[in-house]
Each structure stands twice: as structure tokens, then as C-alpha cells.
Short mmCIF file of C-alpha atoms in Angstrom, two decimals:
data_model
loop_
_atom_site.label_atom_id
_atom_site.label_comp_id
_atom_site.label_asym_id
_atom_site.label_seq_id
_atom_site.Cartn_x
_atom_site.Cartn_y
_atom_site.Cartn_z
CA MET A 182 124.23 29.54 125.73
CA SER A 183 122.56 32.88 126.39
CA LYS A 184 124.40 35.99 127.47
CA ALA A 185 123.44 37.84 130.63
CA LYS A 186 122.36 41.43 130.15
CA GLY A 187 124.89 42.93 132.53
CA VAL A 188 127.70 45.40 132.03
CA ASN A 189 130.02 42.53 131.16
CA SER A 190 127.89 41.27 128.27
CA ILE A 191 128.90 42.55 124.86
CA PRO A 192 126.14 43.05 122.28
CA ASP A 193 126.39 40.65 119.35
CA ASP A 194 126.41 43.56 116.89
CA PRO A 195 126.53 47.08 118.36
CA GLN A 196 125.82 48.49 114.86
CA ASN A 197 122.24 47.22 115.29
CA LEU A 198 121.70 49.21 118.48
CA PRO A 199 119.62 52.36 118.17
CA PHE A 200 121.38 55.57 119.23
CA GLU A 201 119.63 55.62 122.61
CA GLY A 202 120.56 51.98 123.30
CA ALA A 203 124.20 52.58 122.41
CA LEU A 204 124.31 55.68 124.61
CA GLN A 205 122.74 53.85 127.56
CA ARG A 206 125.20 50.98 127.17
CA LEU A 207 128.08 53.48 127.05
CA GLU A 208 126.81 55.18 130.22
CA ARG A 209 126.61 51.82 132.05
CA ILE A 210 130.17 50.99 131.00
CA VAL A 211 131.47 54.33 132.25
CA GLU A 212 129.64 53.93 135.57
CA ALA A 213 131.01 50.42 136.05
CA MET A 214 134.54 51.48 135.20
CA GLU A 215 134.34 54.37 137.67
CA SER A 216 132.68 52.55 140.55
CA GLU A 217 133.86 48.95 140.43
CA ASP A 218 137.21 47.38 141.21
CA LEU A 219 137.62 45.43 137.99
CA PRO A 220 140.50 43.30 136.70
CA LEU A 221 142.69 44.93 134.05
CA GLU A 222 141.44 42.59 131.31
CA THR A 223 137.83 43.56 132.05
CA LEU A 224 138.69 47.25 132.10
CA LEU A 225 140.44 46.97 128.74
CA ALA A 226 137.53 45.08 127.20
CA GLN A 227 135.05 47.65 128.50
CA TYR A 228 137.25 50.52 127.32
CA GLU A 229 137.39 48.98 123.84
CA GLU A 230 133.63 48.46 123.72
CA GLY A 231 133.04 51.98 125.05
CA THR A 232 135.27 53.46 122.36
CA LYS A 233 133.34 51.62 119.66
CA LEU A 234 130.02 52.75 121.13
CA ALA A 235 131.23 56.36 121.35
CA GLN A 236 132.24 56.24 117.68
CA LEU A 237 128.88 54.73 116.77
CA CYS A 238 127.01 57.45 118.67
CA GLN A 239 129.11 60.18 117.04
CA ALA A 240 128.47 58.73 113.58
CA ARG A 241 124.72 58.58 114.22
CA LEU A 242 124.72 62.19 115.48
CA SER A 243 126.67 63.33 112.41
CA GLU A 244 124.21 61.53 110.16
CA ALA A 245 121.27 63.19 111.92
CA GLU A 246 122.95 66.59 111.67
CA LEU A 247 123.47 66.10 107.93
CA LYS A 248 119.80 65.20 107.46
CA ILE A 249 118.74 68.31 109.37
CA GLN A 250 121.02 70.46 107.22
CA GLN A 251 119.47 68.94 104.11
CA LEU A 252 115.93 69.90 105.05
CA GLU A 253 114.41 72.38 102.69
CA ARG A 254 110.98 73.88 102.32
CA ASN A 255 108.95 73.46 99.16
CA ALA A 256 106.75 76.15 97.58
CA LYS A 257 103.99 75.42 100.11
CA GLY A 258 106.40 75.88 103.02
CA GLU A 259 106.41 72.17 103.85
CA PRO A 260 109.71 70.65 104.93
CA VAL A 261 111.25 68.33 102.34
CA LEU A 262 114.40 66.26 102.62
CA LYS A 263 116.86 67.23 99.90
CA PRO A 264 118.71 64.20 98.47
CA SER A 265 122.29 63.93 99.63
CA PRO A 266 124.99 64.02 96.95
CA VAL A 267 127.03 61.56 99.00
CA THR A 268 125.46 58.45 100.48
CA ALA A 269 127.53 57.15 103.39
CA GLN A 270 127.01 53.74 104.97
CA ILE A 271 127.81 53.40 108.64
#
């Protein structure tokens, strides 16, 4: 059975979504919650998914910020990524 790609479909694994995809999905959930008259169970499910997506987006932004902070320039002035002392898996 295939899932429809509507607001009510939940991705199999949101961790596999790129940042932009997770953000778009979160925006669609917010729009649906604001504009539609949905049953409580649906609202709760969408709220839960939205919370997970928001956390995922925040984690990806934090990871990108850390990478930017780690950028250094070598003797030639070329940007080089400095290895992180802590490797975090999301």
C-alpha cells in the first residue's frame, strides 16, 4: 500500500529528509493546522510530527553553524575545514 503525499502522510523516516524538505513539510503542517478544521487526533499527530521536524531542522542548523565556525584559512588563504574535536551523530 502506498502513502499519499498529502499533509496527512507521515514520512517513513524524517531523519532522511534534507533540511529544505523537512522545513517545507513543517510549513505545510502549520498551514493545515491553522486553516483546516481537523479532528483532535489529527491535530495531535500533526503537532507531534511538527515538533520532531522542528527539532530536526534545529539540529541541522546547529550542525551547519558548527561547520562554519570550524572553517579556517590555510597559508594560501584558502578555506579549510578544521576537524571537530567532538563528532555528533544526529
